[in-house]
Coordinates of C-alpha atoms in Angstrom, one line a residue:
X1 CA -3.7 -2.5 -25.2
X2 CA -3.2 -5.4 -22.2
X3 CA -0.3 -7.9 -21.8
X4 CA 1.1 -10.5 -24.0
X5 CA 2.3 -14.1 -23.4
X6 CA 4.6 -15.4 -25.3
X7 CA 5.4 -19.6 -24.6
X8 CA 8.0 -21.8 -25.3
X9 CA 9.3 -25.3 -25.1
X10 CA 10.3 -24.5 -21.2
X11 CA 6.5 -22.3 -20.2
X12 CA 5.1 -18.9 -21.0
X13 CA 6.5 -15.4 -20.6
X14 CA 4.1 -12.7 -19.6
X15 CA 5.0 -9.0 -20.8
X16 CA 4.8 -5.7 -20.7
X17 CA 2.4 -3.9 -23.4
X18 CA 5.3 -2.0 -24.0
X19 CA 8.9 -1.3 -22.5
X20 CA 9.8 2.7 -21.5
X21 CA 12.2 4.3 -20.6
X22 CA 13.3 6.2 -17.4
X23 CA 15.8 8.3 -16.1
X24 CA 18.6 6.6 -14.1
X25 CA 19.0 9.2 -10.8
X26 CA 18.7 9.3 -7.1
X27 CA 14.9 9.9 -5.7
X28 CA 15.6 13.4 -4.1
X29 CA 16.7 14.2 -7.8
X30 CA 14.2 13.1 -10.0
X31 CA 11.6 14.7 -7.7
X32 CA 13.3 18.6 -7.7
X33 CA 16.1 18.6 -9.8
X34 CA 14.7 16.5 -12.9
X35 CA 13.6 19.0 -16.5
X36 CA 10.7 17.0 -18.3
X37 CA 9.8 19.0 -21.1
X38 CA 5.7 19.4 -20.7
X39 CA 5.3 21.1 -17.9
X40 CA 1.6 20.7 -17.1
X41 CA 1.7 18.0 -14.8
X42 CA 5.3 19.0 -12.1
X43 CA 5.5 20.6 -9.7
X44 CA 7.0 24.4 -9.5
X45 CA 9.1 26.4 -6.5
X46 CA 5.4 27.5 -5.8
X47 CA 3.0 24.1 -5.6
X48 CA 1.8 23.5 -2.7
X49 CA 2.6 19.8 -2.3
X50 CA 1.7 19.2 0.8
X51 CA -1.1 20.9 3.3
X52 CA -3.2 20.0 6.0
X53 CA -6.8 18.9 5.1
X54 CA -8.3 20.6 8.3
X55 CA -5.7 24.6 7.6
X56 CA -4.2 24.2 3.9
X57 CA -3.2 27.1 5.5
X58 CA 0.0 24.9 6.8
X59 CA 1.7 23.9 3.7
X60 CA 4.9 23.2 1.8
X61 CA 5.9 24.2 -1.5
X62 CA 8.8 23.1 -3.5
X63 CA 10.7 25.5 -2.2
X64 CA 9.8 25.1 0.7
X65 CA 10.8 21.3 1.2
X66 CA 13.8 22.1 -1.2
X67 CA 15.2 24.0 1.5
X68 CA 13.6 21.9 4.4
X69 CA 15.1 19.1 2.9
X70 CA 18.9 19.9 3.8
X71 CA 18.6 22.0 7.0
X72 CA 16.9 18.3 8.2
X73 CA 19.2 16.2 6.9
X74 CA 21.9 18.6 8.6
X75 CA 20.4 17.9 11.8
X76 CA 20.3 14.3 11.3
X77 CA 23.7 14.4 10.0
X78 CA 24.9 16.3 12.6
X79 CA 24.0 16.1 15.7
X80 CA 23.1 11.5 15.1
X81 CA 25.2 10.9 13.3
X82 CA 22.9 9.7 10.1
X83 CA 24.7 9.3 7.0
X84 CA 28.5 9.8 8.2
X85 CA 29.6 6.1 7.5
X86 CA 27.7 5.9 4.2
X87 CA 25.1 5.4 2.8
X88 CA 21.9 2.3 3.5
X89 CA 23.2 2.1 7.5
X90 CA 20.9 3.9 9.3
X91 CA 18.3 3.5 9.5
X92 CA 15.0 6.1 11.5
X93 CA 12.6 4.6 12.9
X94 CA 9.1 6.7 11.7
X95 CA 6.2 6.3 14.0
X96 CA 3.7 8.6 12.6
X97 CA -0.1 10.4 12.2
X98 CA -0.7 11.3 9.1
X99 CA 0.0 15.1 8.8
X100 CA 1.8 17.9 6.2
X101 CA 5.0 18.5 7.5
X102 CA 5.9 14.1 8.0
X103 CA 6.8 14.9 3.6
X104 CA 9.7 17.0 5.5
X105 CA 11.6 14.1 7.4
X106 CA 11.4 11.4 4.5
X107 CA 12.4 13.8 2.0
X108 CA 15.4 14.8 4.9
X109 CA 16.4 10.5 5.8
X110 CA 17.5 9.7 2.0
X111 CA 19.2 13.4 1.6
X112 CA 20.9 11.9 4.8
X113 CA 22.0 8.3 3.6
X114 CA 19.7 7.3 5.5
X115 CA 17.6 5.0 6.1
X116 CA 14.0 5.1 6.8
X117 CA 11.6 3.1 8.0
X118 CA 8.0 3.7 8.3
X119 CA 5.7 1.8 11.1
X120 CA 2.5 1.4 12.1
X121 CA 1.2 4.3 14.2
X122 CA -1.5 1.4 16.1
X123 CA 1.8 -0.6 17.1
X124 CA 1.8 -1.9 20.8
X125 CA 5.2 -0.3 22.5
X126 CA 5.9 -4.4 22.6
X127 CA 5.3 -4.6 18.9
X128 CA 7.4 -1.1 18.4
X129 CA 10.0 -2.6 20.7
X130 CA 10.3 -5.7 18.1
X131 CA 11.1 -3.4 14.9
X132 CA 13.4 -0.8 16.6
X133 CA 15.5 -4.5 17.9
X134 CA 15.3 -6.4 14.5
X135 CA 16.1 -3.2 12.5
X136 CA 18.8 -2.0 14.9
X137 CA 17.6 1.2 15.0
X138 CA 19.9 4.7 15.5
X139 CA 17.1 7.1 15.4
X140 CA 13.4 6.9 16.4
X141 CA 11.0 9.9 15.6
X142 CA 7.6 10.3 16.8
X143 CA 4.7 13.4 17.4
X144 CA 3.0 14.1 19.5
X145 CA 0.2 11.2 19.4
X146 CA 2.4 8.3 19.3
X147 CA 5.4 9.5 21.8
X148 CA 4.3 7.8 24.7
X149 CA 4.3 3.8 22.4
X150 CA 8.2 5.6 21.0
X151 CA 9.4 6.5 24.6
X152 CA 8.6 2.2 25.8
X153 CA 9.3 0.7 23.0
X154 CA 12.8 3.0 22.1
X155 CA 14.0 2.5 26.1
X156 CA 12.4 -1.8 26.3
X157 CA 14.6 -1.7 23.2
X158 CA 18.3 -0.4 24.3
X159 CA 17.7 2.8 22.4
X160 CA 19.1 5.7 24.8
X161 CA 17.0 8.4 25.1
X162 CA 18.7 10.9 23.5
X163 CA 17.5 9.5 19.9
X164 CA 14.3 9.9 20.7
X165 CA 13.1 12.9 18.6
X166 CA 9.5 14.8 18.6
X167 CA 9.0 16.1 15.4
X168 CA 6.7 19.3 14.2
X169 CA 2.9 18.2 13.1
X170 CA 1.7 22.4 12.0
X171 CA 3.7 25.2 11.7
X172 CA 7.8 25.6 12.4
X173 CA 9.9 22.4 11.1
X174 CA 11.1 21.1 13.8
X175 CA 12.6 18.6 16.2
X176 CA 13.1 17.6 19.5
X177 CA 14.5 15.4 21.4
X178 CA 11.6 14.3 23.5
X179 CA 13.5 14.7 27.2
X180 CA 14.9 18.5 26.1
X181 CA 11.6 19.7 24.9
X182 CA 12.9 22.9 24.4
X183 CA 16.0 22.5 22.6
X184 CA 15.9 22.9 17.9
X185 CA 17.5 20.4 16.9
X186 CA 17.5 22.7 13.4
X187 CA 19.6 24.9 11.9
X188 CA 19.9 27.5 8.8
X189 CA 22.3 24.6 8.8
X190 CA 22.5 22.4 5.2
X191 CA 23.8 19.1 3.8
X192 CA 22.1 18.8 0.3
X193 CA 21.4 15.3 -1.3
X194 CA 24.6 12.9 -3.4
X195 CA 23.1 13.3 -6.9
X196 CA 23.6 9.1 -7.9
X197 CA 23.7 8.5 -11.5
X198 CA 25.3 4.9 -11.8
X199 CA 23.2 1.9 -12.3
X200 CA 24.8 0.3 -9.9
X201 CA 24.2 1.5 -7.1
X202 CA 21.3 3.1 -7.9
X203 CA 19.6 -0.8 -7.7
X204 CA 21.6 -1.5 -5.1
X205 CA 20.4 1.0 -2.6
X206 CA 18.4 1.2 0.3
X207 CA 16.8 3.7 0.5
X208 CA 13.3 2.8 2.8
X209 CA 12.4 -0.6 4.5
X210 CA 8.5 -0.7 5.1
X211 CA 7.6 -3.8 6.5
X212 CA 4.8 -6.1 4.6
X213 CA 1.2 -6.6 5.9
X214 CA 1.4 -9.6 9.0
X215 CA -1.3 -11.3 7.2
X216 CA -1.0 -14.3 7.7
X217 CA 2.5 -14.1 10.2
X218 CA 5.2 -11.5 11.4
X219 CA 6.0 -9.2 9.5
X220 CA 9.2 -8.8 7.2
X221 CA 11.5 -5.3 6.7
X222 CA 11.0 -5.2 2.4
X223 CA 14.3 -2.8 0.9
X224 CA 13.1 0.2 -1.2
X225 CA 16.2 1.9 -2.9
X226 CA 16.5 4.8 -5.8
X227 CA 15.5 2.7 -8.5
X228 CA 12.6 1.1 -6.9
X229 CA 10.8 4.8 -6.5
X230 CA 12.3 5.9 -9.7
X231 CA 11.0 3.4 -11.9
X232 CA 7.4 3.0 -10.3
X233 CA 7.0 6.2 -10.3
X234 CA 8.1 6.9 -14.0
X235 CA 6.8 3.6 -15.4
X236 CA 2.8 3.7 -13.8
X237 CA 3.2 8.2 -14.5
X238 CA 4.0 8.4 -17.3
X239 CA 1.3 7.5 -19.3
X240 CA -1.0 8.1 -17.5
X241 CA 0.6 12.0 -17.8
X242 CA 1.1 11.8 -21.9
X243 CA -2.8 10.0 -22.4
X244 CA -4.1 12.9 -20.1
X245 CA -2.0 15.2 -22.0
X246 CA -4.7 14.4 -25.2
X247 CA -7.7 13.1 -23.6
X248 CA -8.1 15.8 -20.3
X249 CA -5.4 18.3 -20.3
X250 CA -6.8 20.6 -17.9
X251 CA -6.2 17.9 -15.6
X252 CA -5.1 19.2 -12.0
X253 CA -4.1 16.8 -9.6
X254 CA -5.1 15.9 -6.1
X255 CA -5.1 13.9 -3.8
X256 CA -6.6 12.8 -0.2
X257 CA -3.5 11.5 2.4
X258 CA -6.1 9.6 4.1
X259 CA -4.2 5.6 4.3
X260 CA -1.3 5.4 7.0
X261 CA 2.5 6.3 6.1
X262 CA 3.3 2.9 7.2
X263 CA 1.5 1.3 3.5
X264 CA 3.4 1.3 0.4
X265 CA 0.6 2.8 -0.4
X266 CA 1.9 6.5 1.8
X267 CA 5.0 6.5 1.5
X268 CA 4.7 6.0 -3.0
X269 CA 1.5 7.6 -3.1
X270 CA 1.3 10.8 -0.7
X271 CA 5.5 11.4 -0.7
X272 CA 6.1 10.9 -3.7
X273 CA 3.6 10.8 -6.9
X274 CA 1.5 14.0 -6.4
X275 CA 5.2 15.5 -6.5
X276 CA 6.3 13.7 -9.6
X277 CA 3.4 15.2 -10.6
X278 CA 2.6 18.6 -9.6
X279 CA 0.0 17.8 -7.2
X280 CA -1.2 18.7 -4.0
X281 CA -2.1 16.0 -1.1
X282 CA -3.7 17.2 1.5
X283 CA -3.1 15.5 4.9
X284 CA -5.9 13.7 7.3
X285 CA -4.2 12.6 10.8
X286 CA -6.2 9.3 10.1
X287 CA -9.0 7.8 8.2
X288 CA -12.2 8.9 9.6
X289 CA -15.2 9.4 6.8
X290 CA -17.6 12.2 7.5
X291 CA -14.0 14.2 7.6
X292 CA -13.3 12.0 4.7
X293 CA -16.5 12.9 3.1
X294 CA -16.3 16.4 3.2
X295 CA -12.0 17.3 2.5
X296 CA -13.0 15.2 -0.9
X297 CA -15.7 17.6 -1.8
X298 CA -13.9 20.5 0.5
X299 CA -10.5 19.8 -2.1
X300 CA -12.9 18.6 -5.2
X301 CA -10.2 16.1 -4.7
X302 CA -9.8 14.2 -8.4
X303 CA -8.0 11.5 -8.3
X304 CA -7.4 8.9 -4.9
X305 CA -6.5 5.2 -3.8
X306 CA -7.7 3.5 -2.1
X307 CA -8.4 0.1 -0.4
X308 CA -12.3 -2.4 -1.1
X309 CA -14.1 -1.3 3.3
X310 CA -13.5 2.4 2.1
X311 CA -15.4 1.8 -1.3
X312 CA -17.6 -0.2 1.3
X313 CA -18.3 2.0 3.2
X314 CA -18.8 5.0 0.2
X315 CA -20.9 2.3 -1.9
X316 CA -23.5 1.0 1.4
X317 CA -23.0 4.9 3.4
X318 CA -26.7 6.7 2.5
X319 CA -24.7 10.2 3.8
X320 CA -22.4 10.4 0.9
X321 CA -23.9 12.8 -2.0
X322 CA -22.3 14.9 -4.1
X323 CA -18.8 14.6 -2.1
X324 CA -17.0 12.9 -4.3
X325 CA -18.4 14.9 -7.8
X326 CA -14.9 15.7 -9.0
X327 CA -13.2 12.7 -8.9
X328 CA -11.6 11.7 -12.0
X329 CA -9.9 8.6 -11.2
X330 CA -10.2 5.5 -8.3
X331 CA -8.4 3.2 -8.0
X332 CA -7.9 -0.4 -5.9
X333 CA -5.2 -2.7 -4.7
X334 CA -4.0 -4.3 -1.3
X335 CA -6.4 -6.6 -1.6
X336 CA -9.4 -7.5 -3.9
X337 CA -13.2 -5.8 -4.4
X338 CA -16.0 -7.6 -5.5
X339 CA -17.1 -6.6 -9.0
X340 CA -21.1 -5.8 -7.4
X341 CA -19.1 -3.8 -5.0
X342 CA -16.8 -2.2 -8.0
X343 CA -20.2 -1.3 -9.2
X344 CA -22.1 -0.1 -6.1
X345 CA -18.7 2.8 -5.6
X346 CA -18.2 4.0 -8.7
X347 CA -21.8 5.4 -9.2
X348 CA -21.1 7.1 -6.3
X349 CA -17.7 8.5 -8.1
X350 CA -17.3 11.3 -10.4
X351 CA -21.2 12.1 -11.1
X352 CA -21.2 8.1 -12.0
X353 CA -18.5 8.6 -14.6
X354 CA -15.3 8.2 -12.9
X355 CA -15.1 3.4 -12.9
X356 CA -13.4 2.4 -9.7
X357 CA -10.0 0.3 -11.9
X358 CA -8.0 -3.0 -10.3
X359 CA -4.4 -2.0 -9.2
X360 CA -2.1 -5.2 -7.7
X361 CA 0.7 -5.6 -6.3
X362 CA 2.8 -5.9 -3.1
X363 CA 5.0 -3.6 -0.2
X364 CA 7.6 -6.0 -2.1
X365 CA 6.9 -4.3 -6.1
X366 CA 7.0 -0.8 -4.6
X367 CA 3.8 -0.3 -5.0
X368 CA 1.7 -1.6 -8.4
X369 CA 2.5 -3.8 -11.3
X370 CA -0.4 -4.1 -12.6
X371 CA -2.5 -0.8 -13.9
X372 CA -5.5 -0.2 -16.1
X373 CA -4.6 2.5 -19.0
X374 CA -6.2 5.6 -18.9
X375 CA -9.5 5.8 -19.6
X376 CA -9.8 1.5 -19.9
X377 CA -12.7 0.9 -18.5
X378 CA -13.1 -3.5 -17.7
X379 CA -15.5 -4.6 -14.9
X380 CA -14.6 -8.3 -15.4
X381 CA -12.8 -8.2 -11.9
X382 CA -9.5 -8.3 -13.3
X383 CA -6.0 -6.2 -11.8
X384 CA -5.1 -4.4 -15.6
X385 CA -1.9 -5.2 -17.3
X386 CA 1.5 -4.8 -16.1
X387 CA 3.2 -1.7 -15.4
X388 CA 5.9 -1.7 -18.6
X389 CA 9.1 -3.3 -18.1
X390 CA 8.3 -5.8 -15.8
X391 CA 8.0 -9.5 -16.4
X392 CA 5.2 -11.9 -15.4
X393 CA 5.2 -16.6 -15.6
X394 CA 2.7 -18.4 -13.4
X395 CA 4.4 -21.6 -12.1
X396 CA 2.7 -24.4 -9.4
X397 CA 3.9 -25.8 -6.4
X398 CA 7.4 -27.0 -8.1
X399 CA 7.6 -24.1 -9.2
X400 CA 6.6 -25.3 -13.4
X401 CA 4.8 -22.8 -15.7
X402 CA 1.2 -23.5 -15.7
X403 CA -0.6 -23.6 -19.6
X404 CA -1.9 -20.1 -20.3
X405 CA -4.9 -19.3 -18.7
X406 CA -4.8 -21.9 -15.5
X407 CA -4.1 -20.5 -12.7
X408 CA -1.1 -20.3 -10.4
X409 CA 1.5 -18.3 -8.3
X410 CA 2.4 -15.3 -10.1
X411 CA 6.1 -14.3 -9.6
X412 CA 8.1 -11.4 -10.6
X413 CA 11.6 -9.7 -12.3
X414 CA 11.8 -6.2 -12.8
X415 CA 13.4 -2.8 -11.6
X416 CA 10.2 -1.9 -9.2
X417 CA 11.0 -5.2 -7.9
X418 CA 12.9 -5.1 -4.3
X419 CA 16.2 -7.2 -4.0
X420 CA 14.8 -8.5 -0.5
X421 CA 14.2 -8.3 3.0
X422 CA 16.1 -6.4 5.5
X423 CA 18.2 -9.3 7.6
X424 CA 16.3 -12.1 6.4
X425 CA 18.4 -14.3 5.6
X426 CA 15.6 -17.0 5.4
X427 CA 12.6 -15.0 4.0
X428 CA 14.5 -14.5 1.2
X429 CA 15.1 -17.6 0.3
X430 CA 11.5 -18.6 0.2
X431 CA 10.6 -15.5 -1.6
X432 CA 12.9 -16.0 -4.8
X433 CA 14.2 -18.3 -6.5
X434 CA 16.5 -16.9 -10.4
X435 CA 15.4 -14.0 -10.0
X436 CA 12.4 -14.6 -10.1
X437 CA 10.0 -12.5 -7.0
X438 CA 7.6 -14.7 -5.8
X439 CA 4.2 -13.6 -4.8
X440 CA 2.3 -15.7 -2.5
X441 CA -0.6 -14.9 -4.8
X442 CA -2.8 -16.8 -6.8
X443 CA -4.1 -15.6 -10.6
X444 CA -4.3 -16.0 -14.0
X445 CA -4.0 -15.1 -17.8
X446 CA -6.9 -13.9 -20.0
X447 CA -5.3 -14.3 -23.2
X448 CA -8.6 -12.7 -24.7
X449 CA -8.6 -9.4 -23.3
X450 CA -4.5 -9.4 -22.0
X451 CA -5.3 -9.4 -18.2
X452 CA -4.7 -10.7 -14.8
X453 CA -6.8 -11.7 -12.1
X454 CA -6.0 -12.4 -8.5
X455 CA -7.2 -15.0 -6.8
X456 CA -6.3 -15.1 -3.8
X457 CA -3.5 -15.5 -1.1
X458 CA -1.8 -18.9 -1.3
X459 CA -1.7 -19.7 2.0
X460 CA -5.5 -18.6 2.8
X461 CA -6.7 -20.8 -0.2
X462 CA -9.6 -23.4 1.9
X463 CA -8.9 -26.8 0.3
X464 CA -12.1 -28.5 0.8
X465 CA -12.3 -32.9 0.2
X466 CA -9.5 -31.6 -2.3
X467 CA -11.3 -28.9 -4.5
X468 CA -9.6 -25.2 -3.5
X469 CA -12.0 -22.4 -2.3
X470 CA -11.4 -19.1 -2.6
X471 CA -11.8 -16.9 0.4
X472 CA -12.1 -13.1 -1.0
X473 CA -14.7 -15.3 -3.9
X474 CA -17.3 -15.6 -1.0
X475 CA -15.8 -12.3 1.1
X476 CA -17.5 -10.8 -2.6
X477 CA -19.8 -13.0 -2.5
X478 CA -21.8 -12.0 1.0
X479 CA -21.1 -8.3 0.1
X480 CA -23.2 -8.3 -2.1
X481 CA -25.4 -8.8 0.3
X482 CA -27.7 -6.0 1.2
X483 CA -28.1 -6.7 5.0
X484 CA -24.0 -7.5 5.2
X485 CA -22.0 -4.8 6.1
X486 CA -18.6 -6.5 6.2
X487 CA -17.7 -10.0 5.5
X488 CA -14.4 -12.1 6.6
X489 CA -13.7 -16.3 5.5
X490 CA -11.2 -18.5 6.3
X491 CA -11.3 -22.5 6.6
X492 CA -12.0 -24.1 9.8
X493 CA -11.3 -28.0 11.1
X494 CA -14.0 -29.7 10.6
X495 CA -14.3 -33.3 10.4
X496 CA -12.4 -34.0 13.3
X497 CA -10.0 -31.9 11.3
X498 CA -10.1 -34.5 8.4
X499 CA -11.2 -31.4 6.3
X500 CA -11.8 -28.3 5.8
X501 CA -14.2 -25.7 5.2
X502 CA -15.2 -22.0 4.7
X503 CA -16.4 -19.9 7.4
X504 CA -18.0 -16.4 7.2
X505 CA -17.0 -13.6 9.9
X506 CA -20.0 -11.0 9.0
X507 CA -20.7 -7.9 10.9
X508 CA -24.2 -7.5 10.2
X509 CA -27.4 -7.0 12.8
X510 CA -27.9 -10.4 14.0
X511 CA -32.6 -8.7 14.5
X512 CA -32.3 -8.7 10.6
X513 CA -30.5 -11.4 8.7
X514 CA -29.4 -14.7 10.8
X515 CA -26.3 -17.0 10.1
X516 CA -29.3 -19.9 8.4
X517 CA -30.7 -17.1 6.0
X518 CA -26.4 -16.3 5.3
X519 CA -25.9 -20.0 4.5
X520 CA -28.1 -20.6 2.4
X521 CA -27.4 -17.2 0.5
X522 CA -24.4 -18.6 -0.4
X523 CA -25.4 -21.6 -0.8
X524 CA -27.9 -20.3 -3.5
X525 CA -25.8 -18.7 -4.8
X526 CA -22.4 -20.3 -4.5
X527 CA -21.5 -24.4 -5.2
X528 CA -21.5 -27.3 -3.6
X529 CA -17.8 -27.5 -1.5
X530 CA -17.9 -23.3 -1.2
X531 CA -20.4 -23.5 0.8
X532 CA -20.4 -22.8 4.3
X533 CA -20.1 -25.9 6.0
X534 CA -17.3 -24.1 8.5
X535 CA -20.0 -22.4 10.4
X536 CA -21.1 -19.1 10.6
X537 CA -20.1 -16.3 13.0
X538 CA -21.5 -12.7 13.8
X539 CA -18.8 -9.9 14.0
X540 CA -19.1 -6.2 15.5
X541 CA -15.7 -5.4 12.3
X542 CA -14.2 -7.6 11.4
X543 CA -9.5 -7.4 12.3
X544 CA -7.9 -5.7 9.4
X545 CA -4.2 -3.6 9.0
X546 CA -4.6 -0.3 9.2
X547 CA -4.2 -0.4 4.7
X548 CA -7.6 -2.6 5.4
X549 CA -6.4 -6.2 4.3
X550 CA -8.2 -8.7 6.6
X551 CA -5.8 -10.2 9.4
X552 CA -6.9 -13.6 8.2
X553 CA -4.3 -14.7 11.1
X554 CA -5.9 -13.1 13.7
X555 CA -9.4 -15.3 13.4
X556 CA -7.7 -18.2 13.1
X557 CA -6.5 -17.8 16.6
X558 CA -10.2 -17.0 17.6
X559 CA -11.6 -20.3 16.4
X560 CA -8.6 -21.8 18.6
X561 CA -10.4 -19.9 21.3
X562 CA -13.8 -21.4 20.1
X563 CA -15.3 -24.0 23.0
X564 CA -18.6 -24.8 22.3
X565 CA -21.2 -26.2 19.4
X566 CA -20.4 -23.0 15.9
X567 CA -23.8 -22.3 14.7

């Protein structure tokens, strides 16, 4: 099982194990109305879709969601004109921590023919102002935790105060203008969504803007269509359902919403996939490790996707005992997961029976572009095989195909791939070539097992005397040391700027381990050109995005500001 390489005189193209049919319908029709033959893993009107992890008596069923989606759409259209001039024209920006009612806003914006655009709840008012301006925001929705930032940003961006709305987080679903808190905007009026079956309209539609992580530069807003969402959902989840029907027919889908809704994992992983599978998402306002442990045990969570920093906590925390005994499927993504960490964390999941699989994808691929087939185990460090209907090439700096097995930039094509960036012709010209999306990730394909391997981001590779060093590889090595709690690696100039060498930023107790000991550990376990000639710097915490990606640009800013000798 796995992907396959087909070579010709022009190069190699990588194909998935299979192609599959998927429904050509809009996202809301898929979730609310699409009928499937096997009803074991599909939502019914009384299915609890979303619940508060703190108080599960506060929840919404499919029937609740159906009614409130239509009422939300009506309120957005009536009070703010969202969708009145046509679909995909009005951007509704959302800045909110996680809660079980926020999916209603997502469904409602799409039902009104608006564009749902979530931004990080950790954004400053200046950052939010820039995003509001660049997107041409029509309406800003916040919750209590983000209200002050939202009000300041809206004023700076010139968005009228009557277009700043606060949503409820518990009890009755409510939308109210921030400056008119006593006036409820949602009424009994309903607006149903448009049922779309035209394939071109589905592919060309714009329903969500999601910001790329911006780990190497300014974030770009990625355009996601109905077809992107539906194909990503069905092409990744349907094969899993079919395998579970045979291997684990009593499986019940329960997940814990702990990642930001501004990340594709939050949108696809909490708003869409659990709904499609008839499962429940229990919502946390933000990630909190003790609560994360408590809720996994309390709700007997069976599935979660999370990021390497959280698996690192699981692996190294003595607080982890039996909290993950019910976990049947664990997936890692957003950044590479080293083999040692993969084993260490997996030993604590599902009573040691649940082995973490890795997926690879981007906002631009609506989430996963690779998945490991359900029931298959891989401990080779791969990011699995291509999702059905997705094809790939691996190219050099000139865009020419490299031989099979050699590293290069992975480029993608398929229904899950975004059509481009919003209002950004320059970024589109750089990222899209002849129908292929250039991911910026360096990787290779193993013909023997049909799996892909990611080395690192193209822009993050370090070149020491012409030899490439992948920061992710050194980070995985450093994390395998018992006394190192976290690590990030970048290249820094040496030899008066004529060369570049790796520097490690580590989180560890300096009383227990020194910089020289860390250098020696790397020297004993890595090739000469990978040595930490750029030094070792101790930090209290590694700078990371809300989705867990290392913010190397922040570390480069530290380098610019540093003075004096380095370790």
